[in-house]
mmCIF file of C-alpha atoms in Angstrom:
data_model
loop_
_atom_site.group_PDB
_atom_site.id
_atom_site.type_symbol
_atom_site.label_atom_id
_atom_site.label_comp_id
_atom_site.label_asym_id
_atom_site.label_seq_id
_atom_site.Cartn_x
_atom_site.Cartn_y
_atom_site.Cartn_z
ATOM 1 C CA MET A 1 -24.370 41.682 -57.960
ATOM 2 C CA ILE A 2 -23.082 38.815 -55.849
ATOM 3 C CA ARG A 3 -19.452 37.681 -55.933
ATOM 4 C CA TRP A 4 -18.603 34.077 -55.054
ATOM 5 C CA PRO A 5 -15.104 33.717 -53.533
ATOM 6 C CA TRP A 6 -14.944 29.936 -54.026
ATOM 7 C CA LYS A 7 -11.328 29.525 -53.018
ATOM 8 C CA ILE A 8 -11.964 30.471 -49.397
ATOM 9 C CA ALA A 9 -14.981 28.207 -49.063
ATOM 10 C CA PHE A 10 -13.227 25.445 -47.190
ATOM 11 C CA GLY A 11 -10.707 27.394 -45.132
ATOM 12 C CA ALA A 12 -10.536 29.159 -41.812
ATOM 13 C CA ALA A 13 -10.743 32.478 -43.632
ATOM 14 C CA VAL A 14 -14.527 32.381 -43.440
ATOM 15 C CA LEU A 15 -14.487 32.302 -39.653
ATOM 16 C CA CYS A 16 -13.525 35.912 -39.105
ATOM 17 C CA SER A 17 -16.440 37.111 -41.227
ATOM 18 C CA GLY A 18 -18.845 34.656 -39.595
ATOM 19 C CA LEU A 19 -17.909 35.527 -36.030
ATOM 20 C CA GLY A 20 -19.358 38.972 -36.527
ATOM 21 C CA ALA A 21 -22.783 37.437 -36.898
ATOM 22 C CA SER A 22 -23.160 37.251 -33.147
ATOM 23 C CA ALA A 23 -22.364 40.973 -32.718
ATOM 24 C CA GLN A 24 -24.564 42.357 -35.514
ATOM 25 C CA GLY A 25 -27.303 41.089 -37.775
ATOM 26 C CA ALA A 26 -26.574 39.707 -41.225
ATOM 27 C CA VAL A 27 -28.348 42.511 -43.095
ATOM 28 C CA GLU A 28 -26.531 45.185 -41.086
ATOM 29 C CA ARG A 29 -23.191 43.480 -41.678
ATOM 30 C CA VAL A 30 -23.795 43.232 -45.436
ATOM 31 C CA ALA A 31 -24.794 46.915 -45.546
ATOM 32 C CA ALA A 32 -21.423 47.704 -43.964
ATOM 33 C CA GLY A 33 -19.581 45.728 -46.642
ATOM 34 C CA GLY A 34 -19.346 42.386 -44.833
ATOM 35 C CA LYS A 35 -19.704 38.869 -46.221
ATOM 36 C CA LEU A 36 -22.595 36.461 -46.009
ATOM 37 C CA VAL A 37 -21.418 33.020 -44.889
ATOM 38 C CA ILE A 38 -23.247 29.943 -46.169
ATOM 39 C CA ALA A 39 -22.673 26.589 -44.477
ATOM 40 C CA HIS A 40 -22.897 23.691 -46.913
ATOM 41 C CA ARG A 41 -22.508 19.947 -46.992
ATOM 42 C CA GLU A 42 -20.156 17.654 -48.872
ATOM 43 C CA MET A 43 -22.414 14.754 -49.871
ATOM 44 C CA ALA A 44 -26.068 15.675 -49.249
ATOM 45 C CA VAL A 45 -27.079 15.025 -52.867
ATOM 46 C CA PRO A 46 -29.000 16.775 -54.410
ATOM 47 C CA PHE A 47 -29.478 19.415 -51.711
ATOM 48 C CA SER A 48 -25.929 20.471 -50.947
ATOM 49 C CA TYR A 49 -22.747 18.795 -52.140
ATOM 50 C CA VAL A 50 -19.374 19.490 -53.697
ATOM 51 C CA ASP A 51 -18.818 19.036 -57.427
ATOM 52 C CA GLN A 52 -15.528 20.006 -59.056
ATOM 53 C CA GLY A 53 -14.525 21.875 -55.914
ATOM 54 C CA LYS A 54 -17.685 24.017 -55.690
ATOM 55 C CA PRO A 55 -20.794 23.762 -53.474
ATOM 56 C CA VAL A 56 -23.837 22.970 -55.630
ATOM 57 C CA GLY A 57 -27.369 21.704 -55.126
ATOM 58 C CA TYR A 58 -31.029 22.539 -54.635
ATOM 59 C CA ALA A 59 -30.563 24.183 -51.224
ATOM 60 C CA ILE A 60 -27.488 26.062 -52.464
ATOM 61 C CA ASP A 61 -29.493 27.554 -55.347
ATOM 62 C CA LEU A 62 -32.199 28.638 -52.907
ATOM 63 C CA CYS A 63 -29.628 30.203 -50.584
ATOM 64 C CA LEU A 64 -28.067 32.137 -53.451
ATOM 65 C CA ARG A 65 -31.521 33.549 -54.241
ATOM 66 C CA ILE A 66 -31.829 34.532 -50.592
ATOM 67 C CA ALA A 67 -28.369 36.112 -50.682
ATOM 68 C CA GLU A 68 -29.499 38.327 -53.556
ATOM 69 C CA ALA A 69 -32.540 39.395 -51.503
ATOM 70 C CA VAL A 70 -30.192 40.269 -48.623
ATOM 71 C CA ARG A 71 -28.011 42.332 -50.957
ATOM 72 C CA LYS A 72 -31.010 44.315 -52.184
ATOM 73 C CA LYS A 73 -32.372 44.844 -48.667
ATOM 74 C CA ALA A 74 -28.966 46.036 -47.453
ATOM 75 C CA GLY A 75 -28.651 48.434 -50.389
ATOM 76 C CA ALA A 76 -25.267 46.948 -51.276
ATOM 77 C CA LYS A 77 -23.865 47.246 -54.794
ATOM 78 C CA ASP A 78 -22.422 43.749 -54.579
ATOM 79 C CA LEU A 79 -22.101 41.011 -52.002
ATOM 80 C CA ALA A 80 -19.319 38.527 -51.304
ATOM 81 C CA VAL A 81 -20.578 35.082 -50.306
ATOM 82 C CA ALA A 82 -18.212 32.737 -48.464
ATOM 83 C CA PHE A 83 -18.840 29.020 -48.020
ATOM 84 C CA LEU A 84 -18.141 26.957 -44.911
ATOM 85 C CA LEU A 85 -18.092 23.154 -45.135
ATOM 86 C CA VAL A 86 -19.992 21.472 -42.281
ATOM 87 C CA THR A 87 -20.977 17.926 -41.344
ATOM 88 C CA PRO A 88 -24.175 16.608 -39.724
ATOM 89 C CA ALA A 89 -22.341 16.774 -36.384
ATOM 90 C CA THR A 90 -21.063 20.380 -36.778
ATOM 91 C CA ARG A 91 -23.864 22.137 -38.684
ATOM 92 C CA LEU A 92 -25.910 23.309 -35.656
ATOM 93 C CA GLU A 93 -22.816 24.597 -33.894
ATOM 94 C CA ALA A 94 -21.807 26.577 -36.990
ATOM 95 C CA ILE A 95 -25.112 28.484 -36.954
ATOM 96 C CA GLU A 96 -25.493 28.731 -33.185
ATOM 97 C CA THR A 97 -22.023 30.245 -32.685
ATOM 98 C CA GLY A 98 -22.216 32.642 -35.637
ATOM 99 C CA LYS A 99 -19.691 30.944 -37.894
ATOM 100 C CA ALA A 100 -22.296 30.927 -40.677
ATOM 101 C CA ASP A 101 -25.476 32.867 -41.450
ATOM 102 C CA MET A 102 -27.367 30.039 -43.189
ATOM 103 C CA GLU A 103 -26.970 26.277 -43.320
ATOM 104 C CA CYS A 104 -28.044 25.208 -46.764
ATOM 105 C CA GLY A 105 -28.451 21.456 -46.839
ATOM 106 C CA SER A 106 -30.897 18.739 -45.821
ATOM 107 C CA THR A 107 -31.504 19.583 -42.163
ATOM 108 C CA THR A 108 -34.775 18.648 -40.486
ATOM 109 C CA ASN A 109 -36.707 21.340 -38.650
ATOM 110 C CA ASN A 110 -37.726 19.785 -35.331
ATOM 111 C CA ALA A 111 -38.540 20.940 -31.823
ATOM 112 C CA GLU A 112 -35.210 19.889 -30.325
ATOM 113 C CA ARG A 113 -33.187 21.904 -32.833
ATOM 114 C CA ARG A 114 -35.480 24.930 -32.538
ATOM 115 C CA GLN A 115 -34.234 25.322 -28.984
ATOM 116 C CA LYS A 116 -30.873 26.429 -30.444
ATOM 117 C CA VAL A 117 -31.508 27.688 -33.979
ATOM 118 C CA ALA A 118 -34.276 28.961 -36.251
ATOM 119 C CA PHE A 119 -35.623 27.620 -39.551
ATOM 120 C CA THR A 120 -37.333 29.145 -42.552
ATOM 121 C CA VAL A 121 -40.087 27.645 -44.744
ATOM 122 C CA PRO A 122 -39.368 23.976 -45.625
ATOM 123 C CA HIS A 123 -38.019 23.332 -49.113
ATOM 124 C CA PHE A 124 -38.625 19.573 -48.957
ATOM 125 C CA ILE A 125 -40.551 16.959 -46.980
ATOM 126 C CA THR A 126 -39.147 13.468 -46.749
ATOM 127 C CA GLY A 127 -38.840 10.540 -44.350
ATOM 128 C CA ALA A 128 -36.228 8.052 -43.177
ATOM 129 C CA ARG A 129 -36.006 4.702 -44.998
ATOM 130 C CA MET A 130 -33.226 2.167 -45.574
ATOM 131 C CA LEU A 131 -30.646 1.563 -48.287
ATOM 132 C CA VAL A 132 -29.660 -2.085 -48.780
ATOM 133 C CA LYS A 133 -28.020 -4.232 -51.430
ATOM 134 C CA ALA A 134 -30.315 -5.042 -54.341
ATOM 135 C CA ALA A 135 -30.214 -8.756 -53.498
ATOM 136 C CA SER A 136 -30.965 -8.202 -49.808
ATOM 137 C CA PRO A 137 -34.167 -9.753 -48.400
ATOM 138 C CA ILE A 138 -34.547 -6.830 -45.952
ATOM 139 C CA GLU A 139 -37.796 -4.924 -46.462
ATOM 140 C CA ARG A 140 -38.613 -3.613 -42.966
ATOM 141 C CA ILE A 141 -36.627 -2.497 -39.952
ATOM 142 C CA GLU A 142 -37.900 -5.636 -38.187
ATOM 143 C CA ASP A 143 -35.920 -7.683 -40.733
ATOM 144 C CA LEU A 144 -32.734 -6.234 -39.234
ATOM 145 C CA GLU A 145 -33.166 -8.092 -35.939
ATOM 146 C CA GLY A 146 -29.718 -9.167 -34.795
ATOM 147 C CA LYS A 147 -28.076 -7.451 -37.783
ATOM 148 C CA LYS A 148 -26.082 -4.255 -38.335
ATOM 149 C CA LEU A 149 -27.653 -0.892 -39.202
ATOM 150 C CA VAL A 150 -25.566 2.206 -39.904
ATOM 151 C CA SER A 151 -26.552 5.887 -39.896
ATOM 152 C CA THR A 152 -24.912 9.295 -39.835
ATOM 153 C CA LYS A 153 -23.937 10.933 -36.555
ATOM 154 C CA GLY A 154 -26.114 13.850 -35.455
ATOM 155 C CA THR A 155 -29.124 13.035 -37.674
ATOM 156 C CA THR A 156 -32.792 12.455 -36.878
ATOM 157 C CA PRO A 157 -32.880 9.087 -38.751
ATOM 158 C CA LEU A 158 -30.169 7.809 -36.392
ATOM 159 C CA ALA A 159 -32.256 8.867 -33.373
ATOM 160 C CA ALA A 160 -35.381 7.284 -34.894
ATOM 161 C CA ALA A 161 -33.555 4.016 -35.567
ATOM 162 C CA ARG A 162 -32.319 3.867 -31.975
ATOM 163 C CA GLN A 163 -35.814 4.517 -30.674
ATOM 164 C CA ALA A 164 -37.352 1.824 -32.891
ATOM 165 C CA ASN A 165 -34.625 -0.630 -31.874
ATOM 166 C CA ARG A 166 -35.253 0.050 -28.190
ATOM 167 C CA GLU A 167 -39.054 0.049 -28.315
ATOM 168 C CA ARG A 168 -39.349 -3.062 -30.496
ATOM 169 C CA MET A 169 -36.445 -4.880 -28.780
ATOM 170 C CA LEU A 170 -34.870 -5.782 -32.109
ATOM 171 C CA ASN A 171 -31.311 -6.222 -30.849
ATOM 172 C CA ILE A 172 -29.927 -4.349 -33.864
ATOM 173 C CA GLU A 173 -26.286 -3.282 -33.710
ATOM 174 C CA ILE A 174 -26.430 0.404 -34.627
ATOM 175 C CA LEU A 175 -23.257 1.973 -36.007
ATOM 176 C CA GLU A 176 -22.404 5.663 -36.454
ATOM 177 C CA VAL A 177 -20.459 7.220 -39.331
ATOM 178 C CA PRO A 178 -19.385 10.848 -39.827
ATOM 179 C CA ASP A 179 -20.927 11.275 -43.289
ATOM 180 C CA HIS A 180 -23.478 9.719 -45.645
ATOM 181 C CA GLY A 181 -20.900 8.462 -48.132
ATOM 182 C CA LYS A 182 -19.276 6.245 -45.530
ATOM 183 C CA GLY A 183 -22.651 4.705 -44.683
ATOM 184 C CA VAL A 184 -23.234 3.711 -48.307
ATOM 185 C CA GLU A 185 -19.718 2.295 -48.562
ATOM 186 C CA MET A 186 -20.330 0.103 -45.496
ATOM 187 C CA VAL A 187 -23.466 -1.380 -47.076
ATOM 188 C CA GLU A 188 -21.640 -2.018 -50.357
ATOM 189 C CA ALA A 189 -18.746 -3.679 -48.494
ATOM 190 C CA GLY A 190 -21.040 -5.844 -46.359
ATOM 191 C CA GLN A 191 -19.930 -4.105 -43.154
ATOM 192 C CA ALA A 192 -23.551 -3.095 -42.469
ATOM 193 C CA ASP A 193 -26.815 -4.672 -43.609
ATOM 194 C CA ALA A 194 -28.612 -1.356 -44.115
ATOM 195 C CA PHE A 195 -28.061 2.405 -44.045
ATOM 196 C CA VAL A 196 -30.933 4.484 -42.653
ATOM 197 C CA MET A 197 -31.332 8.084 -43.830
ATOM 198 C CA ASP A 198 -33.845 10.428 -45.510
ATOM 199 C CA ASP A 199 -35.064 8.531 -48.564
ATOM 200 C CA VAL A 200 -34.371 11.364 -51.005
ATOM 201 C CA LEU A 201 -30.736 11.398 -49.884
ATOM 202 C CA LEU A 202 -30.581 7.626 -50.307
ATOM 203 C CA TYR A 203 -31.822 7.887 -53.896
ATOM 204 C CA GLY A 204 -29.262 10.606 -54.584
ATOM 205 C CA LEU A 205 -26.420 8.655 -53.012
ATOM 206 C CA ALA A 206 -27.338 5.467 -54.878
ATOM 207 C CA ALA A 207 -27.535 7.331 -58.191
ATOM 208 C CA SER A 208 -23.994 8.632 -57.718
ATOM 209 C CA ARG A 209 -22.450 5.171 -57.159
ATOM 210 C CA PRO A 210 -20.602 3.272 -59.917
ATOM 211 C CA ASP A 211 -23.424 0.680 -60.027
ATOM 212 C CA PRO A 212 -26.719 2.249 -58.853
ATOM 213 C CA ALA A 213 -28.619 -0.949 -59.665
ATOM 214 C CA ALA A 214 -26.664 -2.776 -56.945
ATOM 215 C CA LEU A 215 -28.588 -0.842 -54.279
ATOM 216 C CA LYS A 216 -32.247 -0.286 -53.431
ATOM 217 C CA VAL A 217 -34.317 1.828 -51.012
ATOM 218 C CA VAL A 218 -36.751 -0.132 -48.839
ATOM 219 C CA GLY A 219 -39.050 0.123 -45.838
ATOM 220 C CA ARG A 220 -41.832 2.295 -44.505
ATOM 221 C CA PHE A 221 -41.074 5.801 -43.295
ATOM 222 C CA LEU A 222 -39.573 5.818 -39.809
ATOM 223 C CA THR A 223 -39.932 9.601 -39.623
ATOM 224 C CA THR A 224 -41.506 12.600 -41.348
ATOM 225 C CA GLU A 225 -38.813 15.168 -42.116
ATOM 226 C CA PRO A 226 -39.546 18.783 -43.120
ATOM 227 C CA LEU A 227 -36.181 19.984 -44.450
ATOM 228 C CA ALA A 228 -35.416 23.700 -44.186
ATOM 229 C CA ILE A 229 -32.588 26.222 -44.283
ATOM 230 C CA MET A 230 -31.205 26.737 -40.793
ATOM 231 C CA LEU A 231 -30.764 30.294 -39.439
ATOM 232 C CA PRO A 232 -29.497 32.020 -36.283
ATOM 233 C CA LYS A 233 -32.031 32.254 -33.490
ATOM 234 C CA ASN A 234 -30.992 35.795 -32.491
ATOM 235 C CA ASP A 235 -31.367 37.669 -35.812
ATOM 236 C CA PRO A 236 -35.095 38.377 -36.328
ATOM 237 C CA GLU A 237 -34.563 40.935 -39.133
ATOM 238 C CA PHE A 238 -32.592 38.406 -41.163
ATOM 239 C CA LYS A 239 -35.088 35.602 -40.509
ATOM 240 C CA LYS A 240 -38.005 37.837 -41.563
ATOM 241 C CA LEU A 241 -36.243 38.615 -44.832
ATOM 242 C CA VAL A 242 -35.420 34.941 -45.501
ATOM 243 C CA ASP A 243 -38.995 33.865 -44.722
ATOM 244 C CA GLU A 244 -40.378 36.533 -47.059
ATOM 245 C CA GLU A 245 -38.084 35.476 -49.898
ATOM 246 C CA MET A 246 -38.907 31.793 -49.450
ATOM 247 C CA ARG A 247 -42.633 32.555 -49.470
ATOM 248 C CA ARG A 248 -42.163 34.698 -52.589
ATOM 249 C CA LEU A 249 -40.269 31.918 -54.405
ATOM 250 C CA ILE A 250 -43.003 29.419 -53.531
ATOM 251 C CA SER A 251 -46.048 31.618 -54.178
ATOM 252 C CA SER A 252 -44.648 32.870 -57.503
ATOM 253 C CA ARG A 253 -43.794 29.258 -58.393
ATOM 254 C CA GLU A 254 -40.198 30.264 -59.105
ATOM 255 C CA ILE A 255 -39.139 27.417 -56.835
ATOM 256 C CA TYR A 256 -40.579 24.760 -59.169
ATOM 257 C CA PRO A 257 -37.990 25.036 -61.981
ATOM 258 C CA ILE A 258 -35.254 25.120 -59.317
ATOM 259 C CA TYR A 259 -36.723 21.922 -57.860
ATOM 260 C CA ASP A 260 -36.979 20.312 -61.300
ATOM 261 C CA LYS A 261 -33.345 21.187 -62.076
ATOM 262 C CA TRP A 262 -32.170 19.000 -59.182
ATOM 263 C CA PHE A 263 -34.882 16.334 -58.897
ATOM 264 C CA GLY A 264 -36.163 15.923 -62.446
ATOM 265 C CA LYS A 265 -33.104 16.380 -64.666
ATOM 266 C CA PRO A 266 -29.635 14.799 -64.839
ATOM 267 C CA ILE A 267 -27.327 16.229 -62.194
ATOM 268 C CA PRO A 268 -23.568 16.093 -61.666
ATOM 269 C CA PRO A 269 -21.363 14.272 -61.169
ATOM 270 C CA SER A 270 -23.060 11.131 -62.528
ATOM 271 C CA GLN A 271 -25.446 13.025 -64.861
ATOM 272 C CA ARG A 272 -28.259 10.735 -63.730
ATOM 273 C CA ALA A 273 -31.740 12.032 -62.921
ATOM 274 C CA LEU A 274 -33.462 11.231 -59.618
ATOM 275 C CA ASN A 275 -36.900 11.534 -61.271
ATOM 276 C CA LEU A 276 -38.606 12.661 -58.056
ATOM 277 C CA PRO A 277 -41.577 14.975 -58.712
ATOM 278 C CA VAL A 278 -42.846 17.317 -55.997
ATOM 279 C CA SER A 279 -44.677 15.079 -53.513
ATOM 280 C CA TYR A 280 -48.290 15.641 -52.565
ATOM 281 C CA LEU A 281 -47.160 16.419 -49.007
ATOM 282 C CA LEU A 282 -44.842 19.200 -50.158
ATOM 283 C CA ARG A 283 -47.286 20.533 -52.750
ATOM 284 C CA ASP A 284 -50.005 20.800 -50.097
ATOM 285 C CA PHE A 285 -47.618 22.438 -47.627
ATOM 286 C CA TRP A 286 -46.595 25.028 -50.209
ATOM 287 C CA LYS A 287 -50.225 26.119 -50.666
ATOM 288 C CA TYR A 288 -49.823 28.014 -47.386
ATOM 289 C CA PRO A 289 -46.039 28.323 -46.932
ATOM 290 C CA THR A 290 -44.994 28.822 -43.334
ATOM 291 C CA ASP A 291 -42.006 28.221 -41.093
ATOM 292 C CA GLN A 292 -44.280 26.562 -38.523
ATOM 293 C CA VAL A 293 -44.172 22.741 -38.612
ATOM 294 C CA PRO A 294 -45.961 20.288 -36.283
ATOM 295 C CA PHE A 295 -42.878 18.367 -35.254
#
C-alpha cells in the first residue's frame, strides 16, 4: 500500500528524504522505510499539473504505478510518496542532485540531458509548434519575422526556436518566461505574437483557458520530442525496475486506458477533453518499447 503525504508536497520537508538518493539507491532506501520523492510540474497539462492542491496527470499516474512496483520490489508493507514541485529550469537539477527520484512531467529525452540524467521508455512523442490568437495570420515560424516569440526557459522548443531564428535570419525577438502559463498569458495580452512549445501542451493549455476558441495551434513541427520520466544517472537498479514496469504497462496495454483518461476524456479543471488519440509515431514506438531514442 502506498501513502500519499500531500501536505508536504510543496515544502522543504521533501529535501531531507531526497538527499539520501545520492548515498543509496531508491529501492534500498524504500526497503529501509524511506520515502520515494516524485518531482512534478505545476502547469504541464495533461502530463503533470496541480489541481485542487494535488499533483495530477498522465505522467503522475504512470509514476504512481512505478512507485507501487518499487514498493513490491523493496518488500515494503507500505510506501510514503512525497512530491516536489519543479519548473522547466529546475527539473534536471532536482534529479541530478538527488532531491527527487523521478521527474514525472513532459521532459524530452535528448542527448544533451542524458549527459546528466537517465530516462525510461517514452510515454509520449510530440513536437514543438506555436500557439497564437485565433485571428492571427501566423501559420509558420517564417511569419514571425520581426515579431515577438515567447517560450519557456530551459526547454527544447526554446532552443529550437533560437536555432531556427539564427539559421533563417528571421530577426525574431525571442522572450523567455519561467512557466508555460505565463507564455499563454503573453499571447492573450498581445505581449507576444506566438508561444512555442510541445503541441500537446499547447492544446492542453488552450483548453484550460476561459475562452479556448480564442487561441489556435499552428505551424509545422520544429522538433520531434520523445517525452519520458527522468531518473538519476547513478542508480542502475532503480532504472532497471522502472524500465521493466514501463515495458510491462505498454506490452500488457495497461497504459492505454491511462492514456485515454487524460487525452480522450474530460479532465480537470476545465472538464474539457483534448481528444488526442495515440499517434502513429507513439503506437509504432510502443511495439518495441525501449529507453533508447535516436535524438
